């Protein structure tokens, strides 16, 4: 999905993106409190919520750009720049820390420090607290995760 | 490989924790076998045993725990499809978490870990396919809704008041009182909102129930709606729970198709439309007024109360806001009566609580028991002590804003008042165990750091106090004992804690000092700073 989003962004004219975001916003505009739905859908479709998207969405919802920007920037999930090829999320909350989650996070950061196409993010809780440490690699949740598990997943990625 | 002549039904949980330890691969391996039908249930809640495969036999469902896809050929060879025990694996006694050997559970319904529980809200988890509405009905589903539709709304509220049910999301406010307020509010438009933004570390019962038995939540919310006169409802689910979101959306579609949701709820002529809304990774949106702001499409900043959401909630209309577990208790309360629920519990803590055993624990999972069970029973007898095998040093109860209790204080009964007296809080029923390897100064620092990352920023004590808290704890642990100025750092930290406690708008800033102070009180030796 991320790759597709990226390619779309690179290969299609900018106005096509604006068009698409406007369509998304219009699709949800009639619902109650549609802004988060629109932002999620925009990110699903385009990989992130760009500044130009914010302008389109604000226009459709008759909100100020500042209001939409304020919402986008408040939430950890919304990205304002393109997503890297791989995202490793590691839980740093207490239950996972009790079984080494904090150290796993640090080690994973070191493991991928030289990789620009990989992002290591902290997350607070996947609800997998009985089987920690928990990590999600490209959207797939893993339990009792070790650094070896993460390295093994990496070896499956095409470079 | 063939099963017995009539074929075989194998159950493999589709719960996200089970999937995280390979349940999908196990299901695929079993599906590839001739005459085996794989069905996907929710988890039974025995998470340390996942993937827990159950095979239907004449004796009942026979369980095999910690199964991997690679184990399937040998298990089938040994007669798994007829419920036979696995052959002993050579040299495999070690319980290394990377390679767990298969455990023969026998008849799962007879397992002592399950039979010792008093499952009310969790009564149906793991038994059927989560969106099998026929199975839900056969197991007693919709009986609570039918009774609620026969009663006057005042009488439904009375049942909930009688049950003594207090909000299971953490605050513990009486649910019936809240519903009565919404019922009596004059408005053409009312809402019901389920708070499924369960962001507390060590709590996952909402997720498990949503994934395993979504109709129980839908039934509880529908009862609330027809009682107070709400026509629209929202389930606000955190984005970290994609499986729960999908399952709930499926369940809403099935329930609507069968007439339990929509324009004519169960033939009553009353309308209730329900939808799932997805959060965007903000812990604070688990606070009810932040959740309302987020549902309306804004930054999830806390609202000052009053007005209370029961009178002015979503879009300034009267709104029932409850946690998933509170709604999930409702169908039973209506079906069997409030008295039956109130008969369980301790003191002013009535009914059952779903405890979540997590962290460094041997048998982690969800355990439903009457309120009043001791923390020691939960950690040691039921949870089996630590997973590492080292002694328990600290237990955090009630989520990241709950106190750390030392190993010698575990006799406390798990009730709202009882825990408060012991300096803790019940919260959402999470129990997170730490072994002796834990550094409590690091955990105290983390409590402040978490608050600084997740604060909504609306009030100064929380936004700035938490950042100063991190700095002060860093300064303490970097200063050798006896060094000049060190005592003042403790005074400063206590000052920050007092300001946050009394000056914050909501529980986030107000309770962050709880884990910090408990760490200082019970584990002062960990703050004997040598630079780390």
XYZ file of C-alpha atoms in Angstrom:
691
model
C 0.000 0.000 0.000
C 2.789 2.354 0.955
C 4.678 1.644 -2.237
C 1.608 2.197 -4.331
C 0.971 5.468 -2.535
C 4.473 6.617 -3.127
C 4.446 5.768 -6.795
C 1.130 7.472 -7.256
C 2.590 10.556 -5.710
C 5.648 10.528 -7.909
C 4.081 9.548 -11.195
C 0.811 11.442 -11.229
C 0.338 15.170 -11.420
C -0.297 16.962 -8.174
C -3.778 17.977 -9.097
C -4.792 14.336 -9.326
C -3.938 13.896 -5.670
C -5.892 16.989 -4.745
C -8.803 15.635 -6.766
C -8.637 12.306 -5.001
C -8.456 13.831 -1.523
C -11.394 16.071 -2.346
C -13.372 12.988 -3.414
C -12.515 11.238 -0.164
C -13.553 14.274 1.880
C -16.814 14.599 -0.006
C -17.565 10.918 0.506
C -17.550 11.355 4.314
C -18.614 14.989 4.577
C -22.257 14.176 5.284
C -21.480 12.040 8.326
C -21.285 13.243 11.884
C -17.769 14.312 12.860
C -16.131 13.111 9.642
C -12.638 14.573 9.963
C -10.811 11.583 11.457
C -12.503 9.270 8.980
C -11.321 11.474 6.129
C -7.780 11.626 7.465
C -7.630 7.841 7.884
C -8.971 7.326 4.366
C -6.526 9.856 2.913
C -3.633 8.107 4.602
C -4.857 4.686 3.446
C -5.038 5.948 -0.110
C -1.962 8.165 -0.281
C 0.342 6.899 2.484
C 0.331 10.164 4.412
C -1.561 13.416 4.901
C 0.277 16.136 3.015
C -0.066 19.872 3.582
C -1.918 20.196 0.288
C -4.407 17.538 1.467
C -5.106 19.575 4.583
C -6.082 22.533 2.409
C -8.499 20.410 0.367
C -10.083 18.802 3.413
C -10.488 22.128 5.206
C -12.206 23.532 2.138
C -14.680 20.661 1.844
C -15.560 20.669 5.566
C -15.645 24.461 5.804
C -13.017 24.408 8.531
C -9.945 26.577 8.835
C -6.685 25.066 7.633
C -5.390 25.560 11.168
C -8.189 23.446 12.607
C -7.475 20.536 10.275
C -3.735 20.914 10.746
C -4.247 20.932 14.511
C -6.092 17.635 14.328
C -3.567 15.996 11.982
C -0.642 16.989 14.183
C -2.311 15.903 17.426
C -2.502 12.202 16.599
C 0.515 9.892 16.449
C -0.993 7.849 13.611
C -1.128 10.593 11.018
C 2.011 10.983 8.975
C 2.837 14.230 7.243
C 5.594 12.776 5.073
C 5.807 9.651 2.944
C 5.943 6.335 4.733
C 9.196 4.381 4.531
C 9.138 0.921 2.962
C 9.168 -0.849 6.317
C 7.808 0.093 9.700
C 8.774 -1.762 12.861
C 6.652 -0.792 15.842
C 7.762 -1.921 19.269
C 5.727 -1.646 22.429
C 7.434 0.332 25.172
C 4.613 0.169 27.715
C 4.977 -1.332 31.189
C 3.838 -4.904 30.543
C 6.282 -5.298 27.672
C 9.016 -3.551 29.652
C 8.570 -6.244 32.313
C 9.862 -8.751 29.755
C 12.515 -6.633 28.054
C 10.508 -4.431 25.682
C 12.476 -1.256 26.339
C 15.789 -2.925 25.550
C 14.293 -4.525 22.453
C 13.254 -1.078 21.246
C 16.759 0.302 21.750
C 18.400 -2.685 20.041
C 16.025 -2.483 17.083
C 16.803 1.217 16.702
C 20.500 0.342 16.556
C 19.880 -2.525 14.152
C 18.203 -0.226 11.632
C 20.145 2.953 12.349
C 21.781 2.794 8.911
C 18.581 2.006 6.999
C 16.645 4.988 5.661
C 13.904 2.735 4.332
C 13.102 1.363 7.780
C 11.406 3.228 10.579
C 11.443 1.989 14.158
C 8.608 3.502 16.152
C 7.587 3.220 19.767
C 4.038 2.191 20.478
C 2.235 2.074 23.776
C 0.305 -1.172 23.869
C -1.076 -3.545 21.282
C -3.226 -5.314 23.877
C -0.908 -8.308 23.698
C 0.377 -7.744 27.213
C 0.339 -11.388 28.321
C 2.712 -12.425 25.542
C 5.185 -9.577 25.366
C 7.432 -8.146 24.199
C 5.077 -7.177 21.382
C 6.140 -5.795 18.051
C 4.461 -5.158 14.770
C 6.505 -5.577 11.624
C 4.903 -4.056 8.552
C 1.532 -4.302 10.241
C 1.837 -7.871 11.449
C 1.675 -8.347 15.216
C 4.241 -10.639 16.846
C 4.422 -11.947 20.391
C 7.369 -12.829 22.657
C 9.498 -10.961 20.153
C 13.278 -11.169 20.147
C 15.831 -9.197 18.189
C 16.461 -12.396 16.214
C 12.804 -12.430 15.140
C 13.147 -8.880 13.866
C 16.413 -9.677 12.080
C 14.785 -12.751 10.505
C 11.924 -10.624 9.231
C 14.400 -8.163 7.781
C 16.152 -10.934 5.853
C 12.846 -11.529 4.047
C 12.606 -7.956 2.788
C 13.676 -7.301 -0.764
C 16.194 -4.517 -0.956
C -3.285 -38.511 6.537
C -6.981 -39.006 7.088
C -9.304 -38.190 9.887
C -11.915 -40.616 11.118
C -14.533 -41.467 8.505
C -16.990 -38.718 9.402
C -14.458 -35.924 9.288
C -13.200 -33.718 12.048
C -13.829 -30.184 13.260
C -10.815 -28.348 14.633
C -11.033 -24.936 16.328
C -8.131 -22.525 15.999
C -8.508 -19.109 17.646
C -8.477 -16.021 15.477
C -7.651 -13.752 18.395
C -4.868 -11.297 17.604
C -2.621 -12.607 20.398
C -3.113 -16.147 19.092
C -2.343 -14.942 15.581
C 0.795 -13.259 16.917
C 2.078 -16.682 17.994
C 1.218 -18.436 14.741
C -2.483 -19.396 14.874
C -3.039 -18.549 11.184
C -0.242 -20.898 10.130
C -1.667 -23.642 12.359
C -5.109 -23.140 10.821
C -3.636 -23.379 7.335
C -1.734 -26.569 8.183
C -4.883 -28.179 9.566
C -7.018 -27.040 6.631
C -4.660 -28.805 4.264
C -5.551 -32.153 5.836
C -8.249 -34.198 4.162
C -11.664 -34.148 5.904
C -10.636 -31.592 8.504
C -12.830 -28.535 8.831
C -11.132 -25.634 10.574
C -13.323 -23.157 12.415
C -11.975 -19.947 13.924
C -13.195 -19.079 17.412
C -12.065 -16.327 19.743
C -9.562 -17.072 22.474
C -10.671 -18.796 25.659
C -8.491 -16.284 27.465
C -5.671 -18.705 28.309
C -3.194 -16.702 26.316
C -0.081 -18.490 27.548
C -1.475 -21.601 25.840
C -2.044 -20.013 22.443
C -2.324 -21.252 19.825
C -4.797 -23.539 21.602
C -6.214 -25.985 19.067
C -9.410 -27.764 20.039
C -10.646 -30.909 18.324
C -14.302 -31.901 18.581
C -14.766 -35.409 19.954
C -17.646 -37.341 21.491
C -16.203 -36.523 24.917
C -16.148 -32.792 24.196
C -13.576 -30.376 22.782
C -10.052 -31.652 23.407
C -7.302 -29.040 23.604
C -3.684 -28.888 22.461
C -1.741 -25.853 23.638
C 1.286 -24.072 22.165
C 0.821 -25.777 18.824
C 2.886 -24.626 15.865
C 2.266 -25.476 12.227
C 5.345 -27.712 12.326
C 3.814 -29.773 15.141
C 0.721 -30.706 13.131
C 2.036 -33.773 11.224
C 3.301 -35.482 14.388
C 0.162 -34.590 16.341
C -2.095 -35.961 13.620
C 0.061 -39.088 13.377
C -0.418 -39.594 17.133
C -4.203 -39.382 16.765
C -4.947 -35.715 17.417
C -8.009 -35.760 15.191
C -9.589 -38.317 17.526
C -8.494 -36.426 20.641
C -5.489 -38.598 21.558
C -2.603 -37.171 23.587
C 0.557 -36.234 21.718
C 3.591 -38.498 21.981
C 6.267 -37.241 24.330
C 8.751 -35.129 22.448
C 12.339 -36.163 23.028
C 14.249 -33.790 25.252
C 11.610 -31.103 25.052
C 10.846 -30.334 28.669
C 12.442 -26.921 28.647
C 9.970 -24.081 28.537
C 12.054 -21.680 26.542
C 9.673 -19.143 25.137
C 11.045 -19.488 21.638
C 10.324 -23.255 21.484
C 7.456 -24.291 23.659
C 6.422 -27.914 23.549
C 2.843 -28.904 22.909
C 0.730 -29.312 26.022
C -2.207 -31.729 26.125
C -5.018 -29.866 27.848
C -7.647 -32.638 27.684
C -11.321 -31.572 27.724
C -10.993 -27.802 27.644
C -14.304 -27.122 29.413
C -13.019 -29.133 32.383
C -9.730 -27.251 32.650
C -9.295 -26.051 36.246
C -8.103 -22.573 35.148
C -11.457 -22.118 33.410
C -13.795 -23.887 35.812
C -12.540 -21.902 38.823
C -13.740 -18.659 37.210
C -17.124 -16.990 37.428
C -17.578 -15.945 33.857
C -20.409 -13.487 33.340
C -19.251 -10.990 30.736
C -16.793 -13.509 29.300
C -19.268 -16.419 29.406
C -19.235 -16.936 25.658
C -15.678 -16.134 24.610
C -13.898 -18.807 22.636
C -16.909 -21.067 22.237
C -18.075 -20.142 18.742
C -17.194 -18.184 15.659
C -17.459 -14.577 16.864
C -20.022 -13.414 14.305
C -22.112 -16.607 14.314
C -25.372 -15.025 15.410
C -27.192 -18.353 15.602
C -24.628 -19.648 18.079
C -24.922 -16.391 20.054
C -28.665 -16.843 20.360
C -28.285 -20.528 21.274
C -25.954 -19.548 24.119
C -28.456 -17.157 25.650
C -27.766 -14.097 23.554
C -30.426 -11.353 23.130
C -32.348 -12.520 26.225
C -31.280 -9.338 28.036
C -32.395 -7.138 25.140
C -35.765 -8.876 24.914
C -36.388 -8.325 28.613
C -35.274 -4.697 28.365
C -37.795 -4.137 25.589
C -40.597 -5.571 27.759
C -39.789 -3.318 30.727
C -40.337 0.411 31.180
C -37.064 2.323 30.738
C -37.202 3.337 34.424
C -37.315 -0.322 35.392
C -34.347 -1.177 33.182
C -32.368 1.589 34.872
C -33.529 0.210 38.224
C -32.121 -3.227 37.363
C -28.773 -1.673 36.485
C -28.769 0.364 39.700
C -29.658 -2.779 41.682
C -26.789 -4.680 40.078
C -24.355 -2.207 41.639
C -22.400 -2.164 38.377
C -19.700 0.502 38.428
C -17.919 1.690 35.337
C -15.324 -0.896 34.452
C -13.237 1.579 32.484
C -11.461 2.671 35.618
C -13.384 5.497 37.234
C -15.914 3.218 38.895
C -18.944 5.535 38.601
C -22.293 3.741 39.068
C -23.590 2.851 35.608
C -27.266 2.922 36.549
C -26.995 6.473 37.897
C -25.386 7.595 34.647
C -28.120 5.971 32.561
C -30.843 7.548 34.716
C -29.344 10.992 34.071
C -29.445 10.447 30.312
C -32.941 8.946 30.471
C -34.279 11.973 32.346
C -32.531 14.525 30.095
C -34.907 16.234 27.675
C -33.593 16.012 24.140
C -34.688 14.944 20.678
C -31.261 13.516 20.057
C -29.297 11.213 22.346
C -26.249 9.048 21.794
C -24.609 5.946 23.175
C -20.822 5.770 22.957
C -18.604 2.835 23.818
C -15.105 3.677 24.924
C -12.933 1.009 23.329
C -9.785 3.068 23.545
C -8.170 0.704 25.990
C -4.712 2.222 26.045
C -3.593 1.097 29.478
C -0.650 -1.221 29.384
C -1.590 -4.575 30.849
C -5.247 -4.322 29.933
C -6.629 -6.218 26.978
C -9.995 -7.570 28.084
C -11.840 -5.085 25.857
C -9.920 -6.313 22.870
C -10.468 -9.971 23.674
C -14.178 -9.572 24.189
C -14.598 -7.435 21.060
C -12.760 -10.010 18.996
C -14.258 -13.131 20.575
C -17.849 -12.148 21.328
C -18.777 -8.824 19.708
C -22.545 -9.391 19.959
C -22.387 -9.110 23.755
C -21.137 -5.541 23.377
C -23.708 -4.793 20.679
C -26.478 -6.168 22.897
C -25.336 -4.121 25.902
C -25.180 -0.931 23.847
C -28.559 -1.607 22.278
C -30.103 -2.104 25.710
C -28.642 1.253 26.748
C -29.990 2.918 23.614
C -33.557 1.645 23.852
C -33.559 2.465 27.559
C -32.451 6.078 27.398
C -33.984 6.799 23.989
C -30.785 7.098 21.969
C -30.953 6.453 18.254
C -27.317 6.615 17.273
C -24.265 4.964 18.712
C -20.523 4.894 18.249
C -17.866 2.418 19.221
C -14.613 4.370 19.490
C -11.916 1.752 18.973
C -8.203 2.413 19.159
C -6.308 1.970 15.915
C -3.905 -0.486 17.573
C -6.749 -3.053 17.490
C -7.312 -3.688 13.757
C -8.746 -7.174 14.298
C -11.291 -5.873 16.798
C -12.339 -3.127 14.382
C -12.921 -5.618 11.587
C -14.786 -8.065 13.836
C -17.059 -5.367 15.249
C -17.904 -4.028 11.801
C -18.765 -7.550 10.662
C -20.868 -8.093 13.768
C -22.771 -4.828 13.240
C -23.545 -5.860 9.650
C -24.788 -9.298 10.763
C -26.856 -7.892 13.651
C -28.392 -5.293 11.350
C -29.241 -7.965 8.799
C -30.972 -9.971 11.539
C -32.939 -6.967 12.770
C -31.196 -6.392 16.107
C -29.869 -3.039 14.921
C -31.335 -0.533 12.491
C -34.748 1.069 12.186
C -36.704 -1.538 14.101
C -34.656 -3.086 16.897
C -35.919 -6.645 17.495
C -39.355 -5.668 16.212
C -39.798 -2.977 18.878
C -40.325 -0.103 16.485
C -37.326 1.653 18.018
C -34.301 2.655 15.945
C -30.659 2.317 16.844
C -27.841 2.696 14.348
C -24.349 1.838 15.420
C -20.971 2.448 13.832
C -17.320 1.895 14.634
C -14.992 4.890 14.646
C -11.238 4.456 14.718
C -8.885 6.465 16.902
C -5.496 7.629 15.707
C -2.959 6.623 18.302
C -3.571 8.992 21.189
C -3.695 7.485 24.681
C -5.571 10.441 26.092
C -8.583 9.648 23.896
C -9.394 6.903 26.371
C -10.423 9.726 28.714
C -14.136 10.104 28.074
C -14.271 13.793 27.188
C -11.171 13.512 24.958
C -12.869 10.619 23.244
C -15.923 12.778 22.602
C -13.752 15.519 21.100
C -12.025 12.941 18.911
C -15.345 11.468 17.782
C -16.409 14.948 16.769
C -13.241 15.168 14.662
C -11.053 17.420 16.748
C -7.827 17.203 18.710
C -8.480 14.866 21.607
C -8.223 17.545 24.253
C -9.933 17.011 27.571
C -13.125 18.956 28.245
C -13.643 20.594 31.587
C -16.583 19.114 33.506
C -19.330 20.191 34.082
C -21.267 19.857 31.914
C -21.123 16.098 32.276
C -21.411 14.017 29.089
C -24.631 12.449 30.336
C -26.223 15.885 29.805
C -23.979 17.384 27.134
C -21.869 14.757 25.443
C -21.575 14.216 21.708
C -22.585 17.324 19.807
C -23.874 18.736 23.104
C -26.550 16.044 23.323
C -27.130 13.688 26.256
C -24.792 10.730 25.823
C -24.274 7.435 27.608
C -20.517 6.874 27.644
C -19.403 3.535 29.031
C -16.428 1.282 28.710
C -16.833 -1.929 26.725
C -16.753 -4.108 29.846
C -19.527 -2.085 31.454
C -21.749 -2.612 28.414
C -20.754 -6.278 28.287
C -22.069 -6.843 31.822
C -25.491 -5.456 30.908
C -27.042 -8.364 28.947
C -26.589 -10.728 31.900
C -27.885 -8.129 34.369
C -31.087 -7.796 32.348
C -31.442 -11.494 31.585
C -30.887 -12.728 35.125
C -31.735 -9.618 37.129
C -29.648 -7.031 38.927
C -29.813 -9.002 42.202
C -27.991 -11.962 40.694
C -25.122 -9.709 39.655
C -25.016 -7.820 42.940
C -24.809 -11.112 44.838
C -21.171 -11.343 43.725
C -18.346 -9.165 44.984
C -17.022 -7.453 48.085
C -18.101 -4.289 49.954
C -19.282 -1.654 47.502
C -17.587 -3.493 44.625
C -20.371 -5.640 43.235
C -20.300 -8.263 40.554
C -17.351 -9.691 38.743
C -14.212 -8.108 37.387
C -12.198 -9.255 34.435
C -8.589 -9.344 35.575
C -5.865 -9.223 33.010
C -2.678 -10.998 34.008
C 0.245 -9.595 32.105
C 3.898 -8.671 32.042
C 6.368 -11.129 33.500
C 3.831 -13.817 34.357
C 3.802 -17.530 33.653
C 0.091 -17.928 32.893
C -1.035 -14.654 31.365
C -4.585 -14.138 30.176
C -8.023 -12.913 31.196
C -9.576 -14.180 34.392
C -13.092 -13.260 35.485
C -13.771 -13.557 39.189
C -15.914 -11.824 41.799
C -14.377 -8.592 43.070
C -12.537 -9.171 46.329
C -10.143 -11.907 45.195
C -6.655 -11.134 46.531
C -3.843 -9.864 44.377
C -1.676 -12.719 45.607
C -4.167 -15.324 44.382
C -4.177 -13.650 40.985
C -0.424 -13.355 40.665
C 0.719 -16.584 42.266
C -2.049 -19.187 42.257
C -3.723 -18.222 39.018
C -0.875 -16.552 37.177
C 1.742 -19.048 38.304
C 4.246 -16.375 39.368
C 6.756 -14.886 36.993
C 7.494 -16.198 33.520
C 11.214 -15.823 34.205
C 10.973 -17.975 37.328
C 12.652 -15.249 39.402
C 10.868 -13.820 42.460
C 8.131 -11.214 42.027
C 9.386 -7.759 43.006
C 6.593 -5.391 42.016
C 3.064 -5.560 40.667
C 1.385 -2.630 38.978
C -2.364 -2.722 39.338
C -4.844 -0.677 37.341
C -2.785 0.430 34.365
C 0.052 2.918 33.902
C -1.598 5.332 36.336
C -1.835 2.672 39.034
C 0.498 2.073 41.954
C 3.403 -0.332 42.070
C 2.893 -2.643 45.022
C 5.851 -4.557 46.469
C 5.773 -8.344 46.762
C 4.922 -8.220 50.485
C 1.717 -6.258 49.948
C -0.135 -8.644 47.692
C -2.767 -9.774 50.210
C -4.944 -6.777 49.324
C -8.458 -7.712 48.125
C -9.201 -6.510 44.601
C -12.018 -4.030 45.210
C -12.338 -0.280 44.483
C -12.177 0.898 48.104
C -9.905 -1.903 49.317
C -7.216 -1.106 46.748
C -7.542 2.629 47.278
C -6.869 2.040 50.957
C -3.695 0.138 50.070
C -2.569 3.083 47.950
C -3.508 1.459 44.659
C -6.432 1.485 42.288
C -8.469 -1.139 40.522
C -8.598 0.812 37.277
C -9.497 -1.472 34.445
C -8.362 -4.609 36.269
C -4.909 -4.894 34.777
C -2.232 -6.715 36.762
C 1.332 -6.325 35.479
C 4.023 -8.399 37.161
C 7.717 -7.516 37.365
C 10.483 -9.772 38.603
C 13.493 -8.735 40.670
C 15.289 -7.471 37.564
C 13.096 -4.358 37.452
C 14.639 -0.931 38.072
C 11.915 1.058 39.797
C 13.585 4.428 39.260
C 13.428 3.647 35.552
C 9.721 2.763 35.849
C 9.023 6.003 37.742
C 10.833 7.944 35.050
C 8.831 6.098 32.422
C 5.553 7.099 34.089
C 6.529 10.759 33.729
C 7.871 10.249 30.201
C 4.688 8.509 29.098
C 2.653 11.406 30.467
C 4.821 13.906 28.625
C 4.412 12.024 25.328
C 0.684 11.411 25.695
C -0.512 14.553 27.492
C -3.152 16.372 25.462
C -1.422 19.608 26.458
C -4.511 21.448 27.570
C -3.474 21.931 31.179
C -0.076 23.076 32.384
C 0.477 20.735 35.359
C 0.263 17.683 33.104
C 1.987 19.116 30.017
C 4.937 20.752 31.752
C 4.934 18.904 35.064
C 5.592 15.590 33.342
C 8.582 16.934 31.408
C 10.014 18.476 34.571
C 9.324 15.154 36.290
C 11.509 13.275 33.806
C 14.293 15.822 34.251
C 14.088 15.684 38.029
C 14.189 11.876 38.185
C 17.168 11.948 35.805
C 18.874 14.421 38.093
C 18.170 12.241 41.136
C 19.570 9.087 39.605
C 22.608 10.968 38.301
C 23.437 12.392 41.723
C 25.267 10.159 44.189
C 23.643 9.666 47.584
C 24.760 12.320 50.053
C 25.767 14.792 47.363
C 24.723 18.395 47.981
C 21.364 19.361 46.518
C 20.103 15.806 46.249
C 17.520 16.149 49.014
C 16.113 19.233 47.326
C 15.551 17.210 44.152
C 13.256 14.866 46.083
C 11.410 17.889 47.470
C 11.060 19.238 43.944
C 9.756 15.915 42.656
C 7.199 15.726 45.448
C 6.195 19.318 44.680
C 5.657 18.442 41.033
C 3.615 15.394 42.017
C 1.435 17.485 44.326
C 0.866 20.107 41.619
C -0.027 17.508 39.025
C -2.363 15.686 41.407
C -4.327 18.744 42.455
C -4.019 20.923 39.359
C -4.615 18.621 36.383
C -7.890 18.613 34.481
C -8.153 14.841 34.120
C -6.833 11.543 35.416
C -3.831 11.524 33.095
C -1.943 14.309 34.858
C -3.790 13.751 38.116
C -2.757 10.123 38.516
C 0.694 10.018 36.908
C 2.182 10.791 40.350
C 0.653 7.551 41.690
C 3.172 5.154 40.113
C 5.975 7.655 40.762
C 5.197 8.076 44.442
C 4.617 4.355 44.968
C 8.016 3.611 43.436
C 9.618 6.168 45.755
C 7.787 4.838 48.789
C 8.269 1.126 48.297
C 11.545 0.975 46.382
C 13.670 3.898 47.653
C 16.861 1.868 47.196
C 16.449 2.080 43.400
C 16.807 5.852 43.560
C 20.151 5.613 45.327
C 21.616 7.199 42.296
C 24.729 6.175 40.617
C 24.904 7.689 37.143
C 23.340 5.309 34.605
